Amino acid sequence: MTTDLMRTETKRLLLLGHDYLGAGGIEARFAERGYQVERVQVIPPDRFEDPGVDVDFPDPRDYDAVLVLGARWSVYSDQVASWVKPELELLGTADEAGVPVFGICFGGQMLAQAHGGEVVASPAPEIGPQVVAGIPAVAGIWTQWHHDRFVPPPDATVVGANAAAPQAFVLRRNLAVQFHPEVDADSVRGWVEDGGAEDARGRGLDPEVLLEHVASLDADVRVRAAALVDYFLDQVATGR
């Protein structure tokens, strides 16, 4: 299918970002598939140190799909309770209405929390490229940066995992992934410069070596990110 044909029908994608809005190859593929992206940043940059904001979320039923990105906070932190609860309600409304949701890292954890799973501190935090086993759209090396992990809902189907954590699950029209298919070396460098260097060093990692590793994967990951969106739209979102 050509790009021109992909753009013949415009649909609306609600992109929920918490502390960042960039979704790289994931967002690009949605656009190629005919989606108009509408972004909502939950936490303004001047509130990152005090993230307990009140948020008036849009109605997910006004959209054809929802993409929920990562965050530097924990789902269970009291700091973010003011907006986590209404965002969980948004995810519940989307599920009831059959609106497909794709959750990445924190977004995947929110899907678990919303639908009967839970989010817990990980005994094996993952930073940098890690191997994931699973279905073809999920299997491979993906960049990670998380200290929590999700416990999938009891009725979910796990489609990706590694020794550290469940890495992907499907539940009705919801896809949750623990890894970051949307990031490249430039975006990870932003994380490193925003406090991530200290975090990496605390895990025994050299930030520059980590960035070189991420950069070596950029071209391949962009192709695989597109395939992951195709899997979401063609199989998960259609309920196949």
Tab-separated table of N, CA and C in Angstrom, residues 11-31 35-42 57-71 87 90-91 94 99-111 173-183 225-226 228-230 232-233 237:
chain	number	residue	atom	x	y	z
A	11	LYS	N	-7.856	9.911	10.211
A	11	LYS	CA	-8.442	9.555	11.496
A	11	LYS	C	-7.753	10.371	12.574
A	12	ARG	N	-8.322	10.356	13.777
A	12	ARG	CA	-7.791	11.170	14.866
A	12	ARG	C	-7.109	10.279	15.899
A	13	LEU	N	-5.863	10.616	16.207
A	13	LEU	CA	-5.104	9.934	17.261
A	13	LEU	C	-4.886	10.903	18.407
A	14	LEU	N	-5.311	10.518	19.603
A	14	LEU	CA	-5.022	11.293	20.808
A	14	LEU	C	-3.711	10.793	21.386
A	15	LEU	N	-2.700	11.665	21.423
A	15	LEU	CA	-1.393	11.336	21.992
A	15	LEU	C	-1.302	11.988	23.362
A	16	LEU	N	-1.214	11.169	24.394
A	16	LEU	CA	-1.064	11.658	25.767
A	16	LEU	C	0.396	11.553	26.172
A	17	GLY	N	1.054	12.693	26.314
A	17	GLY	CA	2.406	12.743	26.835
A	17	GLY	C	2.372	13.270	28.252
A	18	HIS	N	3.271	12.818	29.063
A	18	HIS	CA	3.280	13.245	30.465
A	18	HIS	C	4.351	14.303	30.690
A	19	ASP	N	5.621	13.918	30.530
A	19	ASP	CA	6.690	14.910	30.611
A	19	ASP	C	7.359	15.132	29.259
A	20	TYR	N	6.981	14.383	28.241
A	20	TYR	CA	7.506	14.614	26.892
A	20	TYR	C	6.441	14.205	25.885
A	21	LEU	N	6.533	14.730	24.672
A	21	LEU	CA	5.521	14.485	23.649
A	21	LEU	C	6.066	13.781	22.413
A	22	GLY	N	7.385	13.619	22.300
A	22	GLY	CA	7.965	13.022	21.111
A	22	GLY	C	7.703	11.528	21.038
A	23	ALA	N	7.157	11.072	19.917
A	23	ALA	CA	6.884	9.651	19.750
A	23	ALA	C	7.551	9.085	18.501
A	24	GLY	N	8.515	9.797	17.935
A	24	GLY	CA	9.409	9.294	16.903
A	24	GLY	C	8.754	8.473	15.817
A	25	GLY	N	9.328	7.286	15.567
A	25	GLY	CA	8.841	6.425	14.505
A	25	GLY	C	7.442	5.902	14.742
A	26	ILE	N	7.015	5.816	15.987
A	26	ILE	CA	5.649	5.380	16.288
A	26	ILE	C	4.654	6.413	15.762
A	27	GLU	N	4.866	7.666	16.115
A	27	GLU	CA	3.981	8.724	15.642
A	27	GLU	C	4.037	8.849	14.121
A	28	ALA	N	5.230	8.727	13.555
A	28	ALA	CA	5.378	8.840	12.101
A	28	ALA	C	4.558	7.779	11.377
A	29	ARG	N	4.549	6.557	11.913
A	29	ARG	CA	3.782	5.502	11.255
A	29	ARG	C	2.279	5.752	11.362
A	30	PHE	N	1.820	6.240	12.511
A	30	PHE	CA	0.405	6.595	12.618
A	30	PHE	C	0.044	7.628	11.544
A	31	ALA	N	0.903	8.614	11.346
A	31	ALA	CA	0.646	9.635	10.326
A	31	ALA	C	0.607	8.998	8.936
A	35	TYR	N	-3.510	8.996	10.221
A	35	TYR	CA	-3.970	9.566	11.487
A	35	TYR	C	-3.475	11.000	11.659
A	36	GLN	N	-4.393	11.872	12.040
A	36	GLN	CA	-4.042	13.229	12.458
A	36	GLN	C	-3.768	13.184	13.959
A	37	VAL	N	-2.565	13.585	14.352
A	37	VAL	CA	-2.143	13.457	15.747
A	37	VAL	C	-2.491	14.719	16.524
A	38	GLU	N	-3.202	14.553	17.624
A	38	GLU	CA	-3.541	15.649	18.521
A	38	GLU	C	-2.887	15.375	19.869
A	39	ARG	N	-2.023	16.282	20.310
A	39	ARG	CA	-1.188	16.048	21.481
A	39	ARG	C	-1.719	16.759	22.724
A	40	VAL	N	-1.624	16.065	23.837
A	40	VAL	CA	-1.940	16.648	25.140
A	40	VAL	C	-0.756	16.373	26.054
A	41	GLN	N	-0.128	17.428	26.580
A	41	GLN	CA	0.953	17.259	27.552
A	41	GLN	C	0.365	17.430	28.947
A	42	VAL	N	0.422	16.362	29.730
A	42	VAL	CA	-0.236	16.343	31.036
A	42	VAL	C	0.462	17.267	32.022
A	57	PHE	N	-8.987	15.997	30.962
A	57	PHE	CA	-8.655	15.167	29.812
A	57	PHE	C	-9.767	15.209	28.767
A	58	PRO	N	-9.411	15.085	27.493
A	58	PRO	CA	-10.439	14.992	26.457
A	58	PRO	C	-11.164	13.657	26.530
A	59	ASP	N	-12.291	13.578	25.854
A	59	ASP	CA	-13.075	12.346	25.805
A	59	ASP	C	-12.466	11.421	24.758
A	60	PRO	N	-12.005	10.230	25.159
A	60	PRO	CA	-11.376	9.339	24.185
A	60	PRO	C	-12.326	8.865	23.096
A	61	ARG	N	-13.617	8.966	23.347
A	61	ARG	CA	-14.594	8.525	22.344
A	61	ARG	C	-14.642	9.453	21.141
A	62	ASP	N	-13.978	10.602	21.244
A	62	ASP	CA	-13.893	11.523	20.109
A	62	ASP	C	-12.741	11.179	19.170
A	63	TYR	N	-12.028	10.087	19.467
A	63	TYR	CA	-10.834	9.731	18.706
A	63	TYR	C	-10.942	8.304	18.180
A	64	ASP	N	-10.111	8.018	17.188
A	64	ASP	CA	-10.086	6.681	16.600
A	64	ASP	C	-9.068	5.779	17.287
A	65	ALA	N	-8.126	6.359	18.003
A	65	ALA	CA	-7.132	5.597	18.764
A	65	ALA	C	-6.469	6.534	19.762
A	66	VAL	N	-5.858	5.938	20.786
A	66	VAL	CA	-5.160	6.700	21.826
A	66	VAL	C	-3.760	6.110	21.979
A	67	LEU	N	-2.763	6.983	22.068
A	67	LEU	CA	-1.375	6.588	22.309
A	67	LEU	C	-0.932	7.240	23.609
A	68	VAL	N	-0.504	6.438	24.579
A	68	VAL	CA	-0.110	6.939	25.897
A	68	VAL	C	1.384	6.682	26.082
A	69	LEU	N	2.136	7.763	26.301
A	69	LEU	CA	3.595	7.667	26.376
A	69	LEU	C	4.088	7.442	27.810
A	70	GLY	N	5.400	7.448	27.955
A	70	GLY	CA	6.038	7.196	29.237
A	70	GLY	C	6.015	8.402	30.162
A	71	ALA	N	6.657	8.242	31.312
A	71	ALA	CA	6.720	9.320	32.308
A	71	ALA	C	7.834	9.012	33.295
A	87	GLU	N	-6.918	9.837	34.428
A	87	GLU	CA	-6.382	9.203	33.230
A	87	GLU	C	-6.750	7.718	33.194
A	90	LEU	N	-10.144	7.593	31.901
A	90	LEU	CA	-10.128	7.775	30.447
A	90	LEU	C	-9.863	6.429	29.757
A	91	LEU	N	-8.894	5.673	30.260
A	91	LEU	CA	-8.571	4.385	29.666
A	91	LEU	C	-9.731	3.402	29.804
A	94	ALA	N	-12.315	4.449	27.188
A	94	ALA	CA	-11.885	4.023	25.854
A	94	ALA	C	-12.138	2.534	25.657
A	99	VAL	N	-12.424	1.922	21.790
A	99	VAL	CA	-11.392	2.774	21.188
A	99	VAL	C	-10.028	2.139	21.474
A	100	PRO	N	-9.256	1.809	20.463
A	100	PRO	CA	-7.961	1.140	20.685
A	100	PRO	C	-6.968	2.050	21.419
A	101	VAL	N	-6.203	1.459	22.330
A	101	VAL	CA	-5.204	2.199	23.102
A	101	VAL	C	-3.869	1.469	23.017
A	102	PHE	N	-2.822	2.247	22.736
A	102	PHE	CA	-1.444	1.736	22.685
A	102	PHE	C	-0.683	2.455	23.795
A	103	GLY	N	-0.228	1.707	24.799
A	103	GLY	CA	0.485	2.288	25.928
A	103	GLY	C	1.943	1.894	25.939
A	104	ILE	N	2.822	2.877	26.089
A	104	ILE	CA	4.268	2.661	26.068
A	104	ILE	C	4.858	2.949	27.454
A	105	CYS	N	5.573	1.980	28.025
A	105	CYS	CA	6.245	2.095	29.328
A	105	CYS	C	5.241	2.530	30.404
A	106	PHE	N	5.309	3.766	30.895
A	106	PHE	CA	4.322	4.237	31.862
A	106	PHE	C	2.914	4.056	31.309
A	107	GLY	N	2.741	4.313	30.005
A	107	GLY	CA	1.434	4.124	29.387
A	107	GLY	C	0.972	2.687	29.435
A	108	GLY	N	1.902	1.750	29.234
A	108	GLY	CA	1.564	0.342	29.370
A	108	GLY	C	1.229	-0.021	30.807
A	109	GLN	N	1.950	0.576	31.740
A	109	GLN	CA	1.663	0.343	33.150
A	109	GLN	C	0.279	0.873	33.519
A	110	MET	N	-0.087	2.016	32.944
A	110	MET	CA	-1.423	2.568	33.189
A	110	MET	C	-2.505	1.627	32.660
A	111	LEU	N	-2.267	1.021	31.499
A	111	LEU	CA	-3.239	0.061	30.979
A	111	LEU	C	-3.380	-1.130	31.918
A	173	ARG	N	-8.827	-4.401	22.783
A	173	ARG	CA	-8.212	-3.521	21.792
A	173	ARG	C	-7.085	-2.673	22.394
A	174	ASN	N	-6.482	-3.180	23.440
A	174	ASN	CA	-5.388	-2.483	24.122
A	174	ASN	C	-4.077	-3.240	23.922
A	175	LEU	N	-3.006	-2.486	23.603
A	175	LEU	CA	-1.659	-3.040	23.524
A	175	LEU	C	-0.764	-2.266	24.493
A	176	ALA	N	-0.138	-2.973	25.410
A	176	ALA	CA	0.793	-2.372	26.367
A	176	ALA	C	2.181	-2.926	26.125
A	177	VAL	N	3.178	-2.029	26.061
A	177	VAL	CA	4.571	-2.470	25.978
A	177	VAL	C	5.364	-1.773	27.078
A	178	GLN	N	6.337	-2.500	27.634
A	178	GLN	CA	7.175	-1.938	28.693
A	178	GLN	C	8.372	-1.189	28.125
A	179	PHE	N	8.775	-1.529	26.911
A	179	PHE	CA	9.939	-0.904	26.282
A	179	PHE	C	9.533	0.382	25.555
A	180	HIS	N	10.543	1.045	24.968
A	180	HIS	CA	10.326	2.336	24.305
A	180	HIS	C	10.604	2.231	22.800
A	181	PRO	N	9.619	1.825	21.997
A	181	PRO	CA	9.841	1.723	20.554
A	181	PRO	C	9.891	3.075	19.858
A	182	GLU	N	9.539	4.131	20.572
A	182	GLU	CA	9.443	5.470	19.965
A	182	GLU	C	10.740	6.264	20.033
A	183	VAL	N	11.726	5.812	20.802
A	183	VAL	CA	12.894	6.652	21.057
A	183	VAL	C	14.047	6.331	20.114
A	225	ALA	N	9.518	-0.174	14.613
A	225	ALA	CA	8.453	0.617	15.239
A	225	ALA	C	7.253	0.719	14.309
A	226	ALA	N	7.514	0.910	13.019
A	226	ALA	CA	6.427	0.957	12.046
A	226	ALA	C	5.674	-0.369	12.014
A	228	LEU	N	5.404	-2.447	14.445
A	228	LEU	CA	4.654	-2.568	15.696
A	228	LEU	C	3.347	-1.799	15.615
A	229	VAL	N	3.372	-0.606	15.017
A	229	VAL	CA	2.132	0.152	14.821
A	229	VAL	C	1.193	-0.606	13.888
A	230	ASP	N	1.731	-1.195	12.830
A	230	ASP	CA	0.899	-1.976	11.921
A	230	ASP	C	0.228	-3.138	12.656
A	232	PHE	N	-0.490	-3.219	15.828
A	232	PHE	CA	-1.518	-2.630	16.686
A	232	PHE	C	-2.773	-2.305	15.881
A	233	LEU	N	-2.609	-1.631	14.753
A	233	LEU	CA	-3.764	-1.183	13.971
A	233	LEU	C	-4.468	-2.325	13.252
A	237	ALA	N	-6.260	-3.455	17.226
A	237	ALA	CA	-7.342	-2.481	17.125
A	237	ALA	C	-8.582	-3.046	16.447
